[in-house]
Coordinates of C-alpha atoms and ligand atoms in Angstrom, one line a residue:
M1 CA 34.6 -21.3 2.6
T2 CA 36.5 -23.2 5.8
Q3 CA 37.3 -26.9 6.0
T4 CA 34.9 -28.5 9.0
P5 CA 36.0 -31.7 10.6
L6 CA 33.7 -34.7 9.9
S7 CA 32.3 -37.0 11.9
E8 CA 32.5 -40.9 11.3
N9 CA 28.6 -40.4 9.0
G10 CA 30.0 -37.5 7.0
I11 CA 28.4 -34.7 8.4
D12 CA 30.2 -31.9 9.4
Q13 CA 30.7 -31.0 12.7
G14 CA 31.4 -27.2 12.3
Y15 CA 27.8 -25.9 11.1
A16 CA 25.4 -24.5 12.9
L17 CA 21.4 -24.1 11.5
S18 CA 20.8 -21.2 9.9
T19 CA 17.4 -18.9 10.8
T20 CA 15.5 -16.3 10.0
L21 CA 12.6 -14.2 10.6
V22 CA 11.0 -12.6 7.5
D23 CA 7.4 -12.3 6.0
P24 CA 5.8 -15.5 5.2
D25 CA 6.0 -14.9 1.5
V26 CA 9.7 -14.6 1.7
A27 CA 9.5 -17.7 3.6
D28 CA 8.1 -19.7 1.2
M29 CA 10.3 -18.5 -1.5
I30 CA 13.3 -19.7 0.7
A31 CA 11.4 -22.7 1.3
A32 CA 11.0 -24.0 -1.8
R33 CA 15.3 -23.5 -2.7
E34 CA 16.6 -24.8 0.5
N35 CA 16.4 -27.7 3.2
V36 CA 14.0 -26.6 6.0
L37 CA 14.7 -28.2 9.4
G38 CA 11.5 -26.4 10.8
R39 CA 9.3 -23.7 10.3
V40 CA 7.6 -21.7 12.6
D41 CA 4.6 -19.5 11.3
Y42 CA 3.9 -16.0 13.8
T43 CA 0.5 -15.6 12.4
T44 CA -3.1 -14.6 13.2
A45 CA -4.4 -18.1 13.9
A46 CA -2.6 -21.1 15.8
A47 CA -2.6 -24.9 14.0
D48 CA -1.4 -28.2 14.9
P49 CA 1.8 -29.0 13.5
I50 CA 2.2 -30.6 10.2
L51 CA 4.5 -31.4 8.0
S52 CA 4.2 -29.3 5.0
A53 CA 6.2 -30.5 1.7
R54 CA 8.4 -32.7 3.8
S55 CA 9.3 -30.4 6.3
P56 CA 7.4 -29.5 9.9
R57 CA 5.7 -26.6 10.2
L58 CA 3.7 -24.9 13.2
A59 CA 1.6 -21.9 13.5
L60 CA 1.2 -19.9 16.6
H61 CA -1.1 -17.3 17.3
M62 CA 0.9 -14.3 18.0
A63 CA 0.0 -11.6 15.6
H64 CA -2.8 -9.5 15.4
G65 CA -3.0 -9.2 11.6
K66 CA -0.8 -9.0 8.4
A67 CA 1.3 -6.3 9.4
D68 CA 2.8 -8.1 12.2
S69 CA 2.8 -11.7 11.0
F70 CA 6.1 -13.3 10.2
S71 CA 7.6 -16.5 10.1
E72 CA 10.7 -18.0 11.4
L73 CA 12.3 -20.8 9.0
W74 CA 15.5 -23.2 10.3
T75 CA 17.5 -24.2 7.4
T76 CA 20.2 -26.7 7.1
P77 CA 23.1 -27.4 4.1
H78 CA 22.1 -30.7 4.8
D79 CA 19.3 -33.3 4.0
V80 CA 16.2 -33.5 5.8
T81 CA 14.2 -36.6 7.5
A82 CA 11.0 -35.7 8.8
G83 CA 7.8 -37.7 10.3
M84 CA 5.0 -37.2 12.9
H85 CA 4.8 -39.0 15.8
D86 CA 2.1 -39.0 18.5
G87 CA 1.1 -35.9 17.4
V88 CA 4.7 -33.8 17.1
A89 CA 6.2 -33.2 14.1
Y90 CA 9.9 -33.3 13.4
A91 CA 12.8 -33.4 11.4
H92 CA 16.7 -33.7 11.6
D93 CA 19.7 -33.9 9.5
G94 CA 22.4 -35.3 10.9
E95 CA 23.3 -33.4 13.4
F96 CA 20.4 -31.2 14.7
L97 CA 16.6 -31.7 15.3
F98 CA 13.6 -29.8 15.3
V99 CA 10.3 -31.0 16.8
A100 CA 7.0 -28.8 17.1
G101 CA 4.0 -30.0 18.6
R102 CA 0.8 -28.3 20.3
I103 CA -1.4 -28.8 23.4
A104 CA -5.2 -28.1 23.2
E105 CA -6.9 -25.0 25.0
S106 CA -7.9 -26.5 28.3
G107 CA -8.5 -25.8 32.0
H108 CA -5.8 -27.8 33.1
Y109 CA -2.6 -27.9 31.3
A110 CA -0.2 -29.8 33.3
T111 CA -0.9 -33.5 32.8
A112 CA -1.1 -32.6 28.7
T113 CA 1.7 -30.7 29.2
E114 CA 4.0 -33.3 31.0
K115 CA 2.6 -35.9 28.3
A116 CA 3.5 -33.9 25.5
Y117 CA 6.6 -33.0 26.5
L118 CA 7.3 -36.7 27.0
T119 CA 6.4 -37.4 24.1
A120 CA 8.9 -35.2 22.2
L121 CA 11.9 -35.8 24.7
G122 CA 11.6 -39.3 24.5
L123 CA 11.5 -38.7 20.6
I124 CA 14.8 -36.8 20.7
R125 CA 16.2 -39.0 22.7
D126 CA 15.2 -42.4 20.7
L127 CA 16.0 -40.8 17.2
G128 CA 19.6 -40.0 19.1
Y129 CA 19.5 -36.1 19.4
P130 CA 19.6 -35.9 22.8
N131 CA 20.7 -32.2 23.6
C132 CA 18.1 -30.0 24.1
Y133 CA 19.8 -26.4 23.6
R134 CA 16.6 -24.3 22.7
M135 CA 13.0 -23.9 23.6
W136 CA 10.1 -22.0 22.6
N137 CA 7.0 -22.2 24.8
V138 CA 3.6 -20.0 23.9
V139 CA 1.0 -20.0 26.4
G140 CA -2.6 -18.7 25.7
A141 CA -4.4 -16.8 28.1
I142 CA -0.6 -16.8 30.4
N143 CA -2.1 -14.9 33.0
E144 CA -5.4 -16.3 33.4
D145 CA -6.5 -19.0 36.2
N146 CA -7.3 -22.4 35.0
A147 CA -10.4 -24.4 36.0
E148 CA -8.6 -24.5 39.7
G149 CA -7.4 -21.6 39.8
L150 CA -4.0 -22.1 39.5
E151 CA -2.3 -19.5 36.5
N152 CA -2.2 -21.3 33.1
Y153 CA 1.7 -20.2 33.4
R154 CA 2.0 -21.7 36.6
D155 CA 0.3 -24.9 35.3
F156 CA 2.2 -25.3 32.3
C157 CA 5.4 -25.3 34.6
L158 CA 4.4 -28.1 36.6
G159 CA 3.7 -30.2 33.5
R160 CA 7.0 -29.3 32.2
A161 CA 9.3 -29.4 35.8
D162 CA 7.7 -33.0 35.9
A163 CA 8.3 -34.3 32.4
F164 CA 11.8 -32.9 33.1
A165 CA 12.1 -34.8 36.2
T166 CA 10.7 -38.1 34.3
M167 CA 13.4 -37.6 31.9
R168 CA 16.1 -36.9 34.7
F169 CA 17.4 -33.6 33.2
N170 CA 19.5 -32.0 35.4
E171 CA 20.7 -28.2 35.8
T172 CA 23.3 -28.5 33.3
E173 CA 21.0 -30.2 30.9
I174 CA 18.1 -27.6 30.6
P175 CA 18.2 -25.5 27.5
A176 CA 17.1 -21.8 26.9
A177 CA 13.6 -21.0 26.8
T178 CA 10.7 -18.6 25.6
G179 CA 7.5 -18.9 27.9
I180 CA 5.1 -16.0 26.4
G181 CA 1.7 -15.1 26.0
A182 CA 0.0 -16.1 23.1
L183 CA -3.4 -14.5 21.6
G184 CA -5.2 -18.3 21.7
G185 CA -4.8 -22.0 20.6
G186 CA -3.8 -23.7 23.9
I187 CA 0.2 -23.9 24.0
G188 CA 2.4 -24.1 21.1
F189 CA 6.1 -25.2 21.4
Y190 CA 9.1 -26.1 19.4
F191 CA 12.7 -27.3 20.6
L192 CA 15.8 -27.2 18.8
T193 CA 18.2 -30.1 20.1
S194 CA 21.6 -31.7 18.7
R195 CA 23.2 -34.8 18.6
S196 CA 26.5 -34.6 19.1
G197 CA 26.7 -31.2 20.5
S198 CA 26.9 -30.6 24.6
P199 CA 25.2 -27.4 25.0
I200 CA 26.8 -25.0 27.7
A201 CA 23.9 -23.5 30.1
I202 CA 24.6 -20.0 31.0
E203 CA 23.2 -18.0 34.1
N204 CA 22.9 -14.5 34.8
P205 CA 25.1 -14.1 38.1
Q206 CA 22.1 -10.7 38.7
Q207 CA 19.1 -13.0 38.7
V208 CA 18.1 -16.2 40.5
S209 CA 18.5 -19.3 38.6
A210 CA 14.8 -19.7 37.1
Y211 CA 14.8 -23.5 38.2
H212 CA 15.3 -22.0 41.7
Y213 CA 12.5 -19.4 42.2
P214 CA 11.0 -19.8 45.5
Q215 CA 7.7 -21.3 45.4
R216 CA 5.4 -17.7 45.4
Y217 CA 5.5 -17.7 41.5
G218 CA 4.4 -21.2 41.1
P219 CA 4.6 -25.0 42.6
K220 CA 6.9 -25.8 40.2
A221 CA 10.2 -23.7 39.3
P222 CA 10.2 -23.1 35.2
K223 CA 13.1 -24.9 34.0
F224 CA 15.3 -23.1 31.8
A225 CA 18.8 -21.5 31.3
R226 CA 19.2 -18.2 30.5
A227 CA 21.2 -18.9 27.5
T228 CA 22.9 -21.8 26.3
R229 CA 26.1 -22.0 24.3
M230 CA 25.8 -24.1 21.1
G231 CA 27.7 -24.5 17.8
G232 CA 29.4 -21.0 18.3
R233 CA 26.2 -19.2 19.0
V234 CA 25.0 -17.8 22.6
Y235 CA 20.9 -18.3 22.3
V236 CA 19.9 -15.8 24.9
S237 CA 16.2 -16.8 26.7
G238 CA 13.2 -14.9 26.9
T239 CA 14.9 -11.9 29.3
A240 CA 12.7 -9.3 31.4
S241 CA 13.0 -6.8 33.9
I242 CA 14.1 -9.0 36.9
T243 CA 17.1 -9.3 39.4
G244 CA 17.4 -11.5 42.0
H245 CA 14.0 -13.3 41.6
E246 CA 12.0 -10.3 41.5
S247 CA 10.3 -8.2 39.2
R248 CA 11.5 -4.3 39.2
H249 CA 10.0 -0.9 37.9
E250 CA 6.7 -2.1 37.8
G251 CA 4.7 0.3 35.8
D252 CA 7.8 2.0 34.0
L253 CA 7.8 0.8 30.9
V254 CA 11.6 2.7 29.9
R255 CA 13.5 1.1 32.8
Q256 CA 11.9 -2.3 32.5
T257 CA 13.2 -2.2 28.7
H258 CA 16.4 -0.9 30.0
L259 CA 16.7 -3.7 32.7
S260 CA 15.9 -6.4 30.2
L261 CA 18.5 -5.1 28.0
E262 CA 21.1 -4.8 30.9
N263 CA 20.1 -8.4 31.8
I264 CA 20.9 -10.0 28.4
A265 CA 24.3 -7.3 28.0
R266 CA 25.6 -9.5 31.1
V267 CA 24.5 -12.7 30.4
I268 CA 26.5 -12.7 26.8
G269 CA 29.2 -10.3 28.3
A270 CA 32.9 -11.7 28.4
S271 CA 33.0 -11.4 32.2
N272 CA 30.2 -13.9 32.7
L273 CA 31.1 -16.0 29.7
W274 CA 34.9 -16.4 31.4
E275 CA 33.1 -17.5 34.2
H276 CA 31.2 -20.4 32.1
G277 CA 34.7 -21.4 30.7
I278 CA 33.7 -19.5 27.4
G279 CA 35.9 -17.5 25.3
D280 CA 34.7 -14.7 24.2
G281 CA 32.1 -12.4 25.0
Y282 CA 29.0 -10.5 23.1
F283 CA 27.9 -7.2 23.1
L284 CA 23.9 -6.2 22.4
A285 CA 24.9 -5.4 18.9
N286 CA 26.1 -9.2 18.5
L287 CA 22.2 -9.9 18.8
D288 CA 20.3 -11.2 15.7
H289 CA 17.2 -12.9 15.6
I290 CA 15.6 -11.0 18.0
K291 CA 11.7 -11.2 19.3
V292 CA 10.7 -8.5 21.4
Y293 CA 7.3 -9.2 23.0
V294 CA 5.6 -6.3 24.4
R295 CA 2.5 -6.3 27.1
H296 CA 0.4 -3.3 25.3
A297 CA 0.3 -2.5 21.6
E298 CA 0.7 1.3 22.5
D299 CA 4.3 0.8 24.1
I300 CA 6.0 -0.8 21.1
P301 CA 7.0 2.6 19.8
V302 CA 9.0 3.3 23.1
V303 CA 10.0 0.2 23.0
R304 CA 11.1 -0.1 19.7
G305 CA 13.0 3.7 20.1
I306 CA 15.2 1.7 23.0
C307 CA 15.7 -1.1 21.1
E308 CA 17.0 0.5 17.8
R309 CA 19.4 2.3 19.7
A310 CA 21.2 -0.9 21.5
F311 CA 20.8 -3.6 18.3
S312 CA 22.6 -3.8 15.4
P313 CA 20.5 -1.9 12.4
A314 CA 21.4 -4.9 10.4
A315 CA 19.6 -7.4 12.6
E316 CA 16.4 -9.0 12.0
V317 CA 13.9 -7.6 15.3
R318 CA 10.1 -8.9 15.3
Y319 CA 8.0 -7.0 18.3
L320 CA 5.1 -8.6 19.1
N321 CA 2.2 -7.6 21.4
V322 CA 1.1 -10.3 23.6
D323 CA 1.2 -10.7 27.6
V324 CA 4.2 -11.9 29.6
C325 CA 4.3 -14.6 32.1
R326 CA 4.2 -12.5 35.2
S327 CA 1.1 -9.8 35.2
D328 CA 3.5 -7.1 36.6
L329 CA 6.4 -7.5 33.3
L330 CA 5.6 -5.2 30.4
V331 CA 8.7 -6.6 28.1
E332 CA 10.5 -9.5 27.5
I333 CA 13.4 -10.0 24.6
E334 CA 15.3 -13.1 23.3
G335 CA 17.9 -13.1 20.7
I336 CA 21.2 -15.2 19.3
A337 CA 24.3 -13.6 19.9
Y338 CA 26.8 -14.4 16.9
Ligands
3EB1 C1 11.8 -15.0 34.0 O1 12.8 -14.9 33.6 C2 10.8 -14.3 32.6 O2 9.0 -20.4 31.7 O3 10.5 -21.0 30.1 C3 11.3 -16.3 30.1 C4 11.8 -17.5 29.5 C5 10.2 -16.1 31.3 C6 11.5 -18.4 29.8 C7 9.9 -20.5 30.8 C8 9.9 -17.9 31.5 C9 10.4 -19.1 31.0 O4 11.1 -15.8 34.6 C10 9.8 -15.5 32.1

């Protein structure tokens, strides 16, 4: 074991959270013997966040049955303090914080999103873990219009942008993110944040920064970085077949999958990390804890075939059949580079 430096409160600064994507019964076994900072069930029905065995737990409607259900666990070597606050569930361990919430299904998401985000972002600031480095947002009926004829995803982006503006987040402070469809249950979200660490936001030279997307993609741009460097890892956002700000290879599954992977390779590669002042680069084979979101169930075997040649055979990879945030996108891929 390597020695890690201790801060004034005795917490070592050199560790990162551990995560795993496992079948729910395996998650139960791990949760019984480890300190769980957060658990997210990718399952067949959504539920409000709760404290379960003194840890936050969120259920997302992302699976069609038992076969594609799994659980994501975030564990820590340190003791966990957990609580509920205005409907969000949270836990922290002295260095990292997990917070999860849900916005009820509605014909109008912007106001409720802003409110839920302000609750979660106010909480992380007040608890002293203000540095948000990764967030997930799963949106039911993501490509359908709300009561005013605005697409639900764009409606969500509006509320998120307003919350970030209220919190005065600037472009170097925005997290890596996933914005993806869900099979139901309104909008589920969860964030990872840090007390003392300063996440470094990473962009892709081949893509316009999402926060600079033009208005044609919605009234307020999506607020996320392509990746963040935190605790010796690179957290890669949901990544799709986009160059500049435009979707590429409409209707071409194979090319969309290749371009999504190419975008990830560029983001985590040595030349890009060097430009961002970060030492070593990574390859696709360094990715783990990967989620591959595929719009059409029948496309999964082809996408899987391409991904299996790119990723390490040891990587944990889960394939989900959900909608993607732009109607012309067939695939979105996320992961963590180690
Ligand atoms: C994109 O690059 C594809 O709104 O949080 C990917 C990751 C996407 C995160 C978000 C959206 C989000 O624009 C979509």
